[in-house]
mmCIF file of C-alpha atoms in Angstrom:
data_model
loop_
_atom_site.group_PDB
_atom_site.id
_atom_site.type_symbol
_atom_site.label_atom_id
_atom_site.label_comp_id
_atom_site.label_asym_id
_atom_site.label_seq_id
_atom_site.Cartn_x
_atom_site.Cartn_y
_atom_site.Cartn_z
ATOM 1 C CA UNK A 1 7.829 15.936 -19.460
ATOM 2 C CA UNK A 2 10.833 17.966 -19.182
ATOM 3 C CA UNK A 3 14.338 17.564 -19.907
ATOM 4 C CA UNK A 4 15.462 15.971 -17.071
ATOM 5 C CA UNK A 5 12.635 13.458 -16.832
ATOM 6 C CA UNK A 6 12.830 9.989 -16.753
ATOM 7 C CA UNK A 7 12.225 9.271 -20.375
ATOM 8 C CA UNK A 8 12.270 5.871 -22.017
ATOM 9 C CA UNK A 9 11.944 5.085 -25.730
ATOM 10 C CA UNK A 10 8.438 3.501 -26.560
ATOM 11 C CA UNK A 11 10.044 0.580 -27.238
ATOM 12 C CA UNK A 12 11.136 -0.170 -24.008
ATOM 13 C CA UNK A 13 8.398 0.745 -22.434
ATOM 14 C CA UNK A 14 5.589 -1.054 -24.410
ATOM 15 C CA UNK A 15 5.908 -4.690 -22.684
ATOM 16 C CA UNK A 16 6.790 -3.043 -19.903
ATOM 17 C CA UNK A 17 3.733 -1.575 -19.555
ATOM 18 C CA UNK A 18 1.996 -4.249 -20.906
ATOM 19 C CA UNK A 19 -0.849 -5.776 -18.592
ATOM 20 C CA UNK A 20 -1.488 -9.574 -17.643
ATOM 21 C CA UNK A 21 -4.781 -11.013 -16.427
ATOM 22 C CA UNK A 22 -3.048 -13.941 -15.224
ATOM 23 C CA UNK A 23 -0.770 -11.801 -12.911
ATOM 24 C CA UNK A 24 -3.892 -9.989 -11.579
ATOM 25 C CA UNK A 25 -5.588 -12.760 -10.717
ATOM 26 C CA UNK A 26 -1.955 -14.448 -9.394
ATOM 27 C CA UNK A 27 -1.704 -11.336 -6.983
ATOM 28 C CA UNK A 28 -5.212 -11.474 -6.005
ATOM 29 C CA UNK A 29 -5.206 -15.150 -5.201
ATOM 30 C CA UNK A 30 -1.979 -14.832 -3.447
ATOM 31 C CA UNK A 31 -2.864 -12.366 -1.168
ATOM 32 C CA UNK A 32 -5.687 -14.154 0.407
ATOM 33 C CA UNK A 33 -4.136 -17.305 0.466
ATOM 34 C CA UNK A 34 -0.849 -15.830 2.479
ATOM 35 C CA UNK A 35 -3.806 -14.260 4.621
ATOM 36 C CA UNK A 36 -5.415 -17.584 5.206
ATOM 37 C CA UNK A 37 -2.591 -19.358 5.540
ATOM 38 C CA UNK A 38 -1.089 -17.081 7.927
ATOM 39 C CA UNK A 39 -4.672 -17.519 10.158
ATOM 40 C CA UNK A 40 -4.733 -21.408 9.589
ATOM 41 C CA UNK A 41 -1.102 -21.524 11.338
ATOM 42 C CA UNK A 42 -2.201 -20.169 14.671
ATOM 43 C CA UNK A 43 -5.153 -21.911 14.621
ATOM 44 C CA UNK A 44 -3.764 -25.870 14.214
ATOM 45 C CA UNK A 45 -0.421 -24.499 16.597
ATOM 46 C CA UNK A 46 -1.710 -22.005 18.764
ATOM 47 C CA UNK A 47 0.873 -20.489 20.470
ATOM 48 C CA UNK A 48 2.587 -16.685 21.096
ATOM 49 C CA UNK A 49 4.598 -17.455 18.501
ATOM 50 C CA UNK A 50 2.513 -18.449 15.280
ATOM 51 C CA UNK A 51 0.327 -16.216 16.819
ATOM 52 C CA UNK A 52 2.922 -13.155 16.168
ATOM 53 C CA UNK A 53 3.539 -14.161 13.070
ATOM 54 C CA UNK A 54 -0.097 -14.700 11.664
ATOM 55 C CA UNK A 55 -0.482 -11.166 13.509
ATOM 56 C CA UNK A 56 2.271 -9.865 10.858
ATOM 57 C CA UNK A 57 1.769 -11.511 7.824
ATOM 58 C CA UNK A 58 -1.912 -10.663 7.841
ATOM 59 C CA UNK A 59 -1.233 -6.855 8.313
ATOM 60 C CA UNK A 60 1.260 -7.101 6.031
ATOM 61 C CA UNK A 61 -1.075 -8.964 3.619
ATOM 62 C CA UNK A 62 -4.235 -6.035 4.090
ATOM 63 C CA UNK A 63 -1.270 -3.391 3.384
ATOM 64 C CA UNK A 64 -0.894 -6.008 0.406
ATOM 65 C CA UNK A 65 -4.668 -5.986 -0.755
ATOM 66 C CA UNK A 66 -3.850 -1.609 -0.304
ATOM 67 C CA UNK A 67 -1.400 -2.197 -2.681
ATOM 68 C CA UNK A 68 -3.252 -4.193 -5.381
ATOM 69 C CA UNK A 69 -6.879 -2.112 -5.113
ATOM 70 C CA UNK A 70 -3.981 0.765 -5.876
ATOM 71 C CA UNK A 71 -2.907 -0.646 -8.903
ATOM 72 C CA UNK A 72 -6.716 -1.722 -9.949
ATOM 73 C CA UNK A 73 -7.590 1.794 -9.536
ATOM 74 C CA UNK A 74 -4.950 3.107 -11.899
ATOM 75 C CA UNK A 75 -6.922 0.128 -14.057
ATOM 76 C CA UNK A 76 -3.663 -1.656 -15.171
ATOM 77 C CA UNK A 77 -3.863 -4.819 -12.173
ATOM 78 C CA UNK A 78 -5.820 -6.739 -15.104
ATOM 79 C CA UNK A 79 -6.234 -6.151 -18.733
ATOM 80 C CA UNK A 80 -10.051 -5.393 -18.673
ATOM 81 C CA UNK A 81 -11.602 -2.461 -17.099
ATOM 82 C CA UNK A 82 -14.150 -4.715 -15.818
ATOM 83 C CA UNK A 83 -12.147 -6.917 -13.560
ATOM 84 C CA UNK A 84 -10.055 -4.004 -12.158
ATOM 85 C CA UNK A 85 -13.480 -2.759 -10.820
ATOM 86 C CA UNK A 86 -15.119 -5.854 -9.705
ATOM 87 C CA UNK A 87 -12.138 -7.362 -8.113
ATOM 88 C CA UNK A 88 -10.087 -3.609 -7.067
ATOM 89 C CA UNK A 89 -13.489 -3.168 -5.468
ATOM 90 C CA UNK A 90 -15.121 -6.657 -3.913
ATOM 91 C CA UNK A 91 -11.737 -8.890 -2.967
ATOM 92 C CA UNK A 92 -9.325 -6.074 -2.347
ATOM 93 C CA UNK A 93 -10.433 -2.774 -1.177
ATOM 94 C CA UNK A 94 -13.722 -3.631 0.731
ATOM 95 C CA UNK A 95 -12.484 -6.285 3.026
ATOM 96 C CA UNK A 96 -10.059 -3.865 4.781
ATOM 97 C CA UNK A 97 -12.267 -0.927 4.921
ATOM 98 C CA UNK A 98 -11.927 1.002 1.191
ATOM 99 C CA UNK A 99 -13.547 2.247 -1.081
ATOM 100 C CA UNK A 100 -12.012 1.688 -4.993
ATOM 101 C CA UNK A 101 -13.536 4.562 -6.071
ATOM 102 C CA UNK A 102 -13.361 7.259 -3.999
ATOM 103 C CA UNK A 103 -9.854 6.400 -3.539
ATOM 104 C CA UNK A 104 -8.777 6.742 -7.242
ATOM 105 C CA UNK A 105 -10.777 10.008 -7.180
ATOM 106 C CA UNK A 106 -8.021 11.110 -4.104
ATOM 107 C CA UNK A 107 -5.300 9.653 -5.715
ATOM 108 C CA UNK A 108 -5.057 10.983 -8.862
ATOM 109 C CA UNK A 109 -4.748 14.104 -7.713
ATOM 110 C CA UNK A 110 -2.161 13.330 -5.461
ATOM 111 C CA UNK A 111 -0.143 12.472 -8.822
ATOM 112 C CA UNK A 112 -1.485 15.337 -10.813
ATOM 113 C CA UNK A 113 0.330 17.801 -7.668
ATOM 114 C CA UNK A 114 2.926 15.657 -6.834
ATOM 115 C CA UNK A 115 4.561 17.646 -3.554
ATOM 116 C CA UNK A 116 2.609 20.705 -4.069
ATOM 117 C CA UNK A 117 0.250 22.626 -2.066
ATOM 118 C CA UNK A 118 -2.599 21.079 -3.956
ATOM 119 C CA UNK A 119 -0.567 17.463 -3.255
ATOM 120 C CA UNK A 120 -3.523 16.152 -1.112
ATOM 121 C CA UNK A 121 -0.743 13.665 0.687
ATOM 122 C CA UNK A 122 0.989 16.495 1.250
ATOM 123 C CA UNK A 123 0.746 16.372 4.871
ATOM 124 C CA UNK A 124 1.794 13.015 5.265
ATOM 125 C CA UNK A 125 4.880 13.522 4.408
ATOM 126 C CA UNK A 126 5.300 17.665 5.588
ATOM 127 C CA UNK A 127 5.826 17.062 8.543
ATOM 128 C CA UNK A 128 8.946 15.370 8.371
ATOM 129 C CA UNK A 129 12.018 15.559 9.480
ATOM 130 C CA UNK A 130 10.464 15.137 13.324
ATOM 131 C CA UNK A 131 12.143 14.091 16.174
ATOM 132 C CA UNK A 132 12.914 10.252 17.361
ATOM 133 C CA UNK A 133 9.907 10.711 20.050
ATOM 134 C CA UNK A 134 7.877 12.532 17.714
ATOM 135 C CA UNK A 135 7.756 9.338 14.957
ATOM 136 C CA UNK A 136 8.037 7.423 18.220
ATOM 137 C CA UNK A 137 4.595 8.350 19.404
ATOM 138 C CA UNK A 138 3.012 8.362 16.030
ATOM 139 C CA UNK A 139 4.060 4.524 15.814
ATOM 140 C CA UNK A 140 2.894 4.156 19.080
ATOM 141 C CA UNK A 141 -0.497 5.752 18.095
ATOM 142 C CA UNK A 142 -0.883 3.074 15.041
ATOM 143 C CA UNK A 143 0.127 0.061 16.943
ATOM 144 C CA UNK A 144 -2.272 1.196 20.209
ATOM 145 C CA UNK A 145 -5.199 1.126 17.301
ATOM 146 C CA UNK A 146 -5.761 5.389 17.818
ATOM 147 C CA UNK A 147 -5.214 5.875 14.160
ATOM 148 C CA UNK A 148 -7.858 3.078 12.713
ATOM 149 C CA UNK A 149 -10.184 4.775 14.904
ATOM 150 C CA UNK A 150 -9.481 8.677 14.333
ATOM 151 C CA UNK A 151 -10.080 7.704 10.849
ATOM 152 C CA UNK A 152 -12.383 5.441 10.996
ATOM 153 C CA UNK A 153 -14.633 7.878 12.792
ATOM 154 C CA UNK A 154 -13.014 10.904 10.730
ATOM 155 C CA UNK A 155 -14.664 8.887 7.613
ATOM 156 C CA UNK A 156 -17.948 8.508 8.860
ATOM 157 C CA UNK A 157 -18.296 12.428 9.837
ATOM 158 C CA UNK A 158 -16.839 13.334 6.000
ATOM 159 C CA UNK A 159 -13.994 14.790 7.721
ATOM 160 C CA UNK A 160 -10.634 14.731 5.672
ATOM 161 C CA UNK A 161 -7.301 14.009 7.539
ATOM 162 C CA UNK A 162 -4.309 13.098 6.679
ATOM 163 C CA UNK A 163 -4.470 9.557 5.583
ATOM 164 C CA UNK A 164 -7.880 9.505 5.476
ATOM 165 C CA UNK A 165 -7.669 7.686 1.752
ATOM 166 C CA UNK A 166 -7.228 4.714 3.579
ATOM 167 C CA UNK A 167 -11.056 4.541 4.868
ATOM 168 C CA UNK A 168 -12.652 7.147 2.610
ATOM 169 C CA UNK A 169 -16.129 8.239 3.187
ATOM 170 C CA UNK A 170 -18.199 6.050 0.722
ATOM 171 C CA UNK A 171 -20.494 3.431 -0.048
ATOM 172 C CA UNK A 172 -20.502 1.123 3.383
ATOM 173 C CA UNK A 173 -22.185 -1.621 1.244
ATOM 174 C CA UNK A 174 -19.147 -3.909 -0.127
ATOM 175 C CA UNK A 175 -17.449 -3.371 2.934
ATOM 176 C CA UNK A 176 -20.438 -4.848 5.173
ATOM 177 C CA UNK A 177 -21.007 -7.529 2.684
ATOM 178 C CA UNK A 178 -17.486 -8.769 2.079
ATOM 179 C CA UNK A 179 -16.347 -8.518 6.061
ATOM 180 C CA UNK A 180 -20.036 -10.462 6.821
ATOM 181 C CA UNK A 181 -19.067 -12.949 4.285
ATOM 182 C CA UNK A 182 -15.804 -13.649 5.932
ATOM 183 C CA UNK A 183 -16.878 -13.587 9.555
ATOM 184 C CA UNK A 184 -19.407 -16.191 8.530
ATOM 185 C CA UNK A 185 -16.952 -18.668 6.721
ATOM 186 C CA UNK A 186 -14.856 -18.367 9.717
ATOM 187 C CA UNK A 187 -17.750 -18.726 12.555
ATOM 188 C CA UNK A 188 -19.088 -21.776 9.831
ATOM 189 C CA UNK A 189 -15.707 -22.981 9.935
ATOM 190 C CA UNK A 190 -15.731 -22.937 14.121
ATOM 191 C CA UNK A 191 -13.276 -20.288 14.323
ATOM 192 C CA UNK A 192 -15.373 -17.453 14.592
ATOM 193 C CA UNK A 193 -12.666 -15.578 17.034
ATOM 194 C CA UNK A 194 -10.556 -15.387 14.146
ATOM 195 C CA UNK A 195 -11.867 -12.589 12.312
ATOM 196 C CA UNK A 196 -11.263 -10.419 15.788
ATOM 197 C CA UNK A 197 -8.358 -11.842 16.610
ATOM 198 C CA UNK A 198 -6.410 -12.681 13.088
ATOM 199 C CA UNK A 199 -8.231 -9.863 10.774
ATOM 200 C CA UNK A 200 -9.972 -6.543 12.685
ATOM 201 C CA UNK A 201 -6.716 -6.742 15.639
ATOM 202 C CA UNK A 202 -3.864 -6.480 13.067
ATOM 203 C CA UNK A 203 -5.880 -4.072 10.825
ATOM 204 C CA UNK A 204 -6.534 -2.168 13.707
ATOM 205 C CA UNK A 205 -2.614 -2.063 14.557
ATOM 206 C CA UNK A 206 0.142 -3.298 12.670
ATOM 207 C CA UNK A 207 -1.350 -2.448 8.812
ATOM 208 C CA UNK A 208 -1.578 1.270 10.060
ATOM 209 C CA UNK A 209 2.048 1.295 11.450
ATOM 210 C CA UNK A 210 2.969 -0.333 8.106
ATOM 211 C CA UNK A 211 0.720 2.382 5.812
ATOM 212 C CA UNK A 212 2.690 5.427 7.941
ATOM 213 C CA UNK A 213 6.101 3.891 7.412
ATOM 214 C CA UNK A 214 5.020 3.419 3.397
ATOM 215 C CA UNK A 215 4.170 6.931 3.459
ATOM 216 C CA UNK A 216 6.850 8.420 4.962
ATOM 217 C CA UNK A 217 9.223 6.083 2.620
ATOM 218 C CA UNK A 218 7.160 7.110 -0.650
ATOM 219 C CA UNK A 219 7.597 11.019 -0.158
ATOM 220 C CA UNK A 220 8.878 12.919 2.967
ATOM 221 C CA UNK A 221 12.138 14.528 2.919
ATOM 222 C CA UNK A 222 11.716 14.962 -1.331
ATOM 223 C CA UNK A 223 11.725 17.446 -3.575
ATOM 224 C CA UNK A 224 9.282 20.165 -3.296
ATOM 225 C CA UNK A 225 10.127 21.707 -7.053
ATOM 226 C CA UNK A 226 9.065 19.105 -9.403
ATOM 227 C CA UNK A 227 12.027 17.403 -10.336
ATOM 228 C CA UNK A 228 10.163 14.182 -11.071
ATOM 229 C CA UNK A 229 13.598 12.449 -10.240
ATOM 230 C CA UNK A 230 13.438 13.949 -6.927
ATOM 231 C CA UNK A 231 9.560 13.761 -5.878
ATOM 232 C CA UNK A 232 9.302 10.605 -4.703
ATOM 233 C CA UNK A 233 11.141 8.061 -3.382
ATOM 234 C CA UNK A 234 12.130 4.353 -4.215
ATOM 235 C CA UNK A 235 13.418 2.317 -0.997
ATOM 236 C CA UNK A 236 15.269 -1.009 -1.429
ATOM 237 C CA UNK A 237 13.546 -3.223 0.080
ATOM 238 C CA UNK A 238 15.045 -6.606 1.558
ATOM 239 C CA UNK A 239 13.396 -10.049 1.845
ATOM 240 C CA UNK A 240 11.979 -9.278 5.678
ATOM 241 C CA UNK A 241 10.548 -6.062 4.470
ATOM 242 C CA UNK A 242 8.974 -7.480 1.128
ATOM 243 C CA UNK A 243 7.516 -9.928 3.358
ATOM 244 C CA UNK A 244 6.315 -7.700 6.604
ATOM 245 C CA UNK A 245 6.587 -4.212 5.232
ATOM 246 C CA UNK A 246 6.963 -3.565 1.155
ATOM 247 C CA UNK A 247 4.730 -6.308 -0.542
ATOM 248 C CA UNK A 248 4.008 -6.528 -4.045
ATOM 249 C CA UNK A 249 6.886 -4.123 -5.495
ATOM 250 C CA UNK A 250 5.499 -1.431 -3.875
ATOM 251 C CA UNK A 251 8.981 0.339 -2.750
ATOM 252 C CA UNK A 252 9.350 1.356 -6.068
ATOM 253 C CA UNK A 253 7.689 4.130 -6.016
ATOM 254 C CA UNK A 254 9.656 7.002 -8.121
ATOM 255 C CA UNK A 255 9.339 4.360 -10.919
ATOM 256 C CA UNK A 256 5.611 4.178 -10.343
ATOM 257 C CA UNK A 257 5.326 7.897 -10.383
ATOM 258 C CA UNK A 258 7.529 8.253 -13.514
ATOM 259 C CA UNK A 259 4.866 5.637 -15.403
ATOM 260 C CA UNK A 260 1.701 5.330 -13.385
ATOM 261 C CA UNK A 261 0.593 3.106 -16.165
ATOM 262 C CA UNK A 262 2.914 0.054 -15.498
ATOM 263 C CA UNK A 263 1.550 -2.724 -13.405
ATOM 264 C CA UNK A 264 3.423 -3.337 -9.855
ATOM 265 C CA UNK A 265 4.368 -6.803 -11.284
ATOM 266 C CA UNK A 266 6.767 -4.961 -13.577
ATOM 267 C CA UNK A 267 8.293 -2.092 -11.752
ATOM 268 C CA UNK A 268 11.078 -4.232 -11.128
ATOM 269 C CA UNK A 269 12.039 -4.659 -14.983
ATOM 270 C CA UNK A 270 10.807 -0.064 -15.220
ATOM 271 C CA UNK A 271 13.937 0.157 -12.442
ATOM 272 C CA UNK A 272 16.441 -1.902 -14.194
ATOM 273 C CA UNK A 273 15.826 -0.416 -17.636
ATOM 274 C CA UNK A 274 16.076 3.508 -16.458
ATOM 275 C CA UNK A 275 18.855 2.257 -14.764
ATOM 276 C CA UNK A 276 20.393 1.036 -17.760
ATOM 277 C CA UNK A 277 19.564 4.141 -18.690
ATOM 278 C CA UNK A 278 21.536 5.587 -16.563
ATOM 279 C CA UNK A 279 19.123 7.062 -14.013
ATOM 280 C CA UNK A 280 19.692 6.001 -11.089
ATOM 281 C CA UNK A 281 22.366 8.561 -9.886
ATOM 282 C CA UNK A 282 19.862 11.299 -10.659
ATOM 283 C CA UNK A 283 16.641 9.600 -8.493
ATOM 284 C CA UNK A 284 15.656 9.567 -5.288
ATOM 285 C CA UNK A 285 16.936 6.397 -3.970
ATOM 286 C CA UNK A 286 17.390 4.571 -0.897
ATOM 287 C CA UNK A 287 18.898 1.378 0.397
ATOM 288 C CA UNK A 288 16.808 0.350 3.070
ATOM 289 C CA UNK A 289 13.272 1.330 5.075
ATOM 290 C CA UNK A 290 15.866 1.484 8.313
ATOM 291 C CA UNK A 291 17.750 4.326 7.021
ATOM 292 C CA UNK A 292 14.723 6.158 5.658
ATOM 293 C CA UNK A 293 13.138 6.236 9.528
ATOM 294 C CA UNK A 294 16.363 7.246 9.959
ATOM 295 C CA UNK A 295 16.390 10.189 8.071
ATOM 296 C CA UNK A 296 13.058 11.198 9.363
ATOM 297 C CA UNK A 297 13.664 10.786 12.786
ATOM 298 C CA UNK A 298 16.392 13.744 13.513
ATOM 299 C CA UNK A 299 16.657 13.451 17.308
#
């Protein structure tokens, strides 16, 4: 790395890096049982408002299972390779649509070209600055359900577009399997609606207005020349948005970049100690996902 990378002694970073089967399998668990939960609400109090919320949480929690499959590709969400695989591919990636595999195959390119040509996210975040009515309509595109189709149907032709990772072309069979499976626990359960209404509506909608708004906090509007201060972006992230937007640590993102190899569960302790390291002033930092849309939205 070069001189003005982060850089932290190997002392610090050893338990930072180090990885905890009993956190994956805390994350995993979690997860599903906010999902659940979430689902169970509206169905003993249906009404628009437990309905809105169940609506949320749920997209926020499939952003969630994103986020975890992420870190099980990068094989550091458990300790053994094996469970990374079995559970980054059965419980977290199939049940929204993924694909473990082919996504770590994207992925680590995008960190190998970090906001270069050959930066495979690259046009995600490109394209910004736009204008208010620009981001406006692309929201309005994710939250209508045009996106989950466009790349639904993009994956199934072997197209790539931008933010195609999401539902890359692959191996249909744990995501029939695992989305069966849950349709008929609900329908055995009476609720068979539920997996319409409470799982394929807000996957459909909210998780891909939540994915764009990730994306454009993780890199648009950074540096194009490699300063790996500069590259990507961490985003404070307040309670609402660690509940409805940011789960799981994931607005740390220039810290995640810096060490790829440290679990989500611990990028909190990786910021505080290159802050104490005095690196903060130098990164790409900002204090909230409102000013960020901000910043992308130019008029």
């Amino acid at each position: 790395m070069g001189a003005t990378a982060p850089i932290l002694s190997k002392d610090i970073i050893r338990p930072i890096a180090e990885r905890s089967d009993f956190w994956g399998a805390w994350l995993t668990f979690h997860v599903w049982a906010v999902s659940f939960g979430a689902g169970a609400l509206f169905v003993l109090f249906p009404n628009p408002l437990t309905f809105i919320l169940a609506f949320l949480l749920i997209g926020s929690r499939q952003h969630g299972m994103a986020i975890l499959m992420h870190d099980a590709a990068h094989g550091v969400l458990f300790k053994s390779k094996a469970l990374n695989e079995f559970v980054g591919t059965w419980f977290l990636a199939a049940p929204y649509g993924g694909n473990m595999q082919a996504y770590r195959h994207y992925h680590l390119k995008h960190h190998k070209h970090t906001q270069t040509e050959l930066d495979p996210d690259l046009p995600l975040s490109a394209k910004f600055p736009t204008s208010k009515a620009s981001l406006k309509r692309k929201l309005i595109r994710d939250l209508t359900g045009q996106t989950f189709w466009r790349l639904r149907l993009a994956s199934f032709k072997g197209v790539e577009l931008e933010g195609s990772d999401a539902f890359a072309k692959s191996s249909r069979i744990p995501i029939l399997v695992t989305n069966i499976i849950l349709f008929a626990g609900l329908a055995a359960l009476g609720v068979w609606w539920a997996y319409f209404a409470l799982w394929l509506f807000p996957l459909m909608t909210w998780f891909m207005a939540v994915l764009r708004i990730r994306n454009i906090a993780e890199h648009a509007m950074t540096a194009t020349d490699g300063n790996p201060f500069r590259y990507a972006r961490t985003t404070k992230a307040s309670l609402l948005a660690r509940i409805f937007l940011a789960p799981y640590w994931v607005n740390y993102h220039l810290e995640h970049h810096a060490y790829m190899y440290v679990p989500c569960y611990r990028l909190p302790m990786l910021h505080n100690a290159m802050q104490e390291a005095g690196y903060l002033s130098k990164m790409e930092y900002e204090t909230s996902y409102t000013n960020v849309l901000k910043l992308a939205s130019t008029g």
